[in-house]
Each structure stands twice: as structure tokens, then as C-alpha cells.
Coordinates of C-alpha atoms and ligand atoms in Angstrom, one line a residue:
M32 CA 16.2 -6.9 3.3
N33 CA 13.2 -8.4 5.2
I34 CA 10.1 -6.7 3.8
G35 CA 6.4 -6.8 4.9
I36 CA 3.7 -5.9 2.4
F37 CA 0.3 -5.1 3.9
Y38 CA -2.7 -4.5 1.7
A39 CA -6.5 -4.2 1.4
T40 CA -8.6 -4.7 -1.7
Y41 CA -12.1 -4.6 -2.9
S42 CA -11.9 -6.1 -6.4
G43 CA -8.6 -7.9 -6.2
G44 CA -6.3 -5.5 -8.0
T45 CA -4.3 -4.4 -4.9
Q46 CA -3.9 -8.0 -3.9
A47 CA -2.5 -9.0 -7.3
A48 CA -0.2 -6.0 -7.4
S49 CA 1.0 -6.8 -3.8
E50 CA 1.7 -10.4 -4.8
F51 CA 3.6 -9.3 -7.9
L52 CA 5.7 -6.9 -5.8
S53 CA 6.5 -9.6 -3.4
Q54 CA 7.6 -12.0 -6.2
T55 CA 9.7 -9.2 -7.7
L56 CA 11.4 -8.4 -4.4
Q57 CA 12.1 -12.1 -3.8
A58 CA 13.6 -12.3 -7.3
M59 CA 15.9 -9.4 -6.2
G60 CA 17.1 -11.5 -3.2
H61 CA 14.9 -10.0 -0.5
Q62 CA 12.6 -11.8 1.9
A63 CA 9.0 -10.6 1.4
T64 CA 5.8 -11.4 3.4
V65 CA 2.3 -10.4 2.1
K66 CA -0.7 -10.1 4.5
M67 CA -4.0 -8.3 4.5
I68 CA -4.0 -5.3 6.7
N69 CA -7.0 -6.6 8.7
E70 CA -5.0 -9.6 9.8
V71 CA -2.3 -7.7 11.6
T72 CA -1.7 -5.2 14.4
F73 CA 0.3 -2.0 13.8
E74 CA 3.2 -3.5 15.9
E75 CA 3.3 -6.6 13.7
T76 CA 3.7 -4.4 10.6
L77 CA 6.8 -2.9 12.2
N78 CA 8.8 -6.1 12.4
F79 CA 10.5 -5.5 9.1
D80 CA 13.4 -3.6 7.6
L81 CA 10.9 -2.0 5.2
T82 CA 7.1 -1.9 5.7
I83 CA 4.9 -1.4 2.6
Y84 CA 1.3 -0.4 2.8
S85 CA -1.0 -0.6 -0.2
S86 CA -4.6 0.4 -0.6
P87 CA -7.1 1.2 -3.4
T88 CA -8.8 4.6 -3.2
W89 CA -12.6 4.3 -2.9
D90 CA -15.8 5.8 -1.5
F91 CA -16.3 5.5 2.2
E92 CA -19.6 6.6 3.8
G93 CA -20.5 8.5 0.7
K94 CA -17.1 10.4 0.5
E95 CA -14.8 9.8 -2.5
G96 CA -11.1 9.7 -2.3
Q97 CA -10.8 7.5 0.8
A98 CA -8.5 4.6 1.8
H99 CA -10.0 1.0 1.9
Q100 CA -12.3 0.6 4.9
D101 CA -9.8 -1.9 6.5
F102 CA -7.0 0.7 6.3
I103 CA -9.3 3.3 7.8
A104 CA -10.0 0.9 10.7
F105 CA -6.3 0.1 11.0
M106 CA -5.2 3.7 11.1
E107 CA -7.9 4.5 13.7
K108 CA -6.8 1.7 16.0
S109 CA -3.1 2.6 15.6
K110 CA -3.6 6.4 16.3
G111 CA -1.0 7.7 18.8
K112 CA 1.3 4.7 18.4
S113 CA 4.9 5.2 17.4
A114 CA 6.8 4.1 14.3
A115 CA 9.9 6.1 15.1
G116 CA 13.0 4.8 13.4
K117 CA 11.0 2.6 10.9
T118 CA 11.0 2.9 7.2
F119 CA 7.9 2.6 5.0
A120 CA 6.8 2.7 1.3
V121 CA 3.3 3.3 0.1
F122 CA 1.6 2.4 -3.2
G123 CA -2.0 2.5 -4.2
L124 CA -4.4 1.6 -7.0
G125 CA -6.9 4.1 -8.4
D126 CA -8.4 5.5 -11.5
S127 CA -7.5 8.9 -12.8
S128 CA -11.1 9.6 -14.0
Y129 CA -11.9 10.2 -10.3
A130 CA -11.5 13.7 -8.8
H131 CA -9.2 12.4 -6.0
F132 CA -6.8 10.2 -7.9
C133 CA -5.1 7.6 -5.6
S134 CA -5.6 9.9 -2.6
A135 CA -5.4 6.9 -0.2
V136 CA -1.7 7.0 -0.9
N137 CA -1.4 10.5 0.6
I138 CA -3.7 9.6 3.5
I139 CA -1.5 6.6 4.4
E140 CA 1.7 8.6 4.0
D141 CA 0.4 11.2 6.4
F142 CA -0.6 8.5 8.9
V143 CA 3.0 7.0 8.8
K144 CA 4.6 10.5 9.1
A145 CA 2.3 11.3 12.1
A146 CA 3.5 8.1 13.8
G147 CA 7.1 9.3 13.3
G148 CA 8.0 6.8 10.5
T149 CA 10.0 7.7 7.4
V150 CA 8.4 7.3 4.0
K151 CA 10.6 6.3 1.1
S152 CA 9.7 8.5 -1.7
P153 CA 8.2 8.7 -4.2
S154 CA 5.1 6.7 -3.3
L155 CA 3.5 4.9 -6.3
P156 CA 0.0 5.7 -7.5
I157 CA -1.1 3.2 -10.1
D158 CA -3.8 4.1 -12.7
G159 CA -6.2 1.3 -13.9
Y160 CA -4.0 -1.6 -12.7
L161 CA -6.1 -4.4 -14.1
F162 CA -6.6 -2.6 -17.5
D163 CA -2.9 -2.9 -18.3
T164 CA -1.3 -5.3 -15.9
E165 CA 1.9 -5.7 -18.0
K166 CA 2.7 -1.9 -18.1
N167 CA 1.8 -1.5 -14.4
N168 CA 3.8 -4.4 -13.3
G169 CA 6.7 -2.7 -15.1
L170 CA 6.1 0.4 -13.0
I171 CA 6.1 -1.8 -9.9
T172 CA 9.4 -3.4 -10.9
E173 CA 11.0 0.0 -11.3
W174 CA 9.6 1.2 -8.0
A175 CA 10.8 -2.0 -6.2
K176 CA 14.4 -1.0 -7.1
K177 CA 13.9 2.6 -5.8
I178 CA 12.5 1.6 -2.4
T179 CA 15.2 -1.0 -1.7
S180 CA 18.1 1.2 -2.8
Ligands
FMN92 C1 -17.1 3.0 -6.0 C2 -15.7 3.3 -6.5 C3 -15.1 4.4 -6.0 C4 -13.8 4.7 -6.4 N1 -13.2 5.9 -6.0 C5 -12.0 6.2 -6.5 C6 -11.4 7.5 -6.1 O1 -11.9 8.3 -5.4 N2 -10.1 7.7 -6.6 C7 -9.4 6.9 -7.4 O2 -8.3 7.1 -7.8 N3 -10.0 5.7 -7.8 C8 -11.2 5.3 -7.3 N4 -11.8 4.1 -7.7 C9 -11.0 3.2 -8.5 C10 -10.4 2.1 -7.7 O3 -9.5 2.6 -6.8 C11 -9.6 1.1 -8.7 O4 -10.6 0.5 -9.5 C12 -8.7 0.2 -8.0 O5 -8.0 -0.5 -9.0 C13 -9.5 -0.8 -7.2 O6 -8.5 -1.6 -6.5 P1 -8.9 -3.0 -5.9 O7 -9.1 -3.9 -7.1 O8 -7.7 -3.4 -5.1 O9 -10.1 -2.9 -5.0 C14 -13.1 3.8 -7.3 C15 -13.8 2.7 -7.7 C16 -15.1 2.4 -7.3 C17 -15.7 1.1 -7.9

């Protein structure tokens, strides 16, 4: 499978998790490309058998529970475009001590569905990635199998 992983990050966790996912998928025999979401157009993210979006959940303009600002800009620019027939998977980093745990995952899922894309479920919310990288990389490895099956 040819897989594109598109991420944004503030403190590096989502980048590390995306790179780990890419290595895991490659070890499973897939092709995987990792890019930052602010480097690509919506159309470019569709040139894959499977498109993965990943974002931390953060504050935006004083409001908690938002996607990364680069994802907000990407979704805004891509509004009204079609992803019909395309398959996606979504994962996100967050911290369960916040009221809206990993809500960027739901926001991005809704964006994909509104564009007519199919989201492979379940999406993967990751709690405190950098606090227990080994355990969380284990979750990513399990998830990689599900989204490619
Ligand atoms: C200012 C701030 C706001 C945050 N808001 C949320 C939130 O609303 N929900 C959540 O689940 N995590 C929240 N987090 C936790 C981050 O999503 C978490 O630390 C994540 O691992 C960061 O990913 P990154 O390293 O890719 O930027 C927040 C963290 C900070 C510093």
C-alpha cells in the first residue's frame, strides 16, 4: 500500500509518532511518506491508497480542544473539495487531563467525512505520548495493523 502521513506539531510529539508510524508501516512492507500538513495541498494528500492525518489537540484563539493551527488553516483552505472514494485514518496526541481529550481527532474525522472520504475506524487518540513512548509506540504498531487490514 502507498501511504501518506500528514502531521502538524507544536512540541515534536506528533512528528515523532508520525515518523515511528512510517517506519512501522515500511517494516510491514508498505511505502510511507511523511510530510507536514502546511507543506501540501489537499489534492496532494489524496495521491495515496491511504491518507493519514495526525494532529495534537491544543488551544486556538483562547479556545481549548482545537486542532493544530496548521490543520485549521488546511481544513479552511480545503473546504468544499471532494475526497470521494478516498480512504483515511486519523490519529492525534493529547493529554487526558484536559476537558476535550484529543478532540482534534474528531474534528479532522468530521472534515474528512464532510469531503466524502471514508475514515478507517477506530481513530487513535494517544494520551501523553512523550511520557511513555514505548507503550504508545506499541499502540501505534497495533493500530498500523488495523488501518492496513
Ligand atoms: C496550551 C496547551 C493546550 C492543550 N490543550 C489540550 C486539549 O485541549 N486537549 C488535549 O487532549 N490535550 C491538550 N494539550 C496536550 C497536547 O495535545 C499534548 O501535549 C501533545 O502531546 C502535544 O503534541 P505535539 O508535541 O505534537 O505538539 C494541550 C497542551 C498545551 C501545552
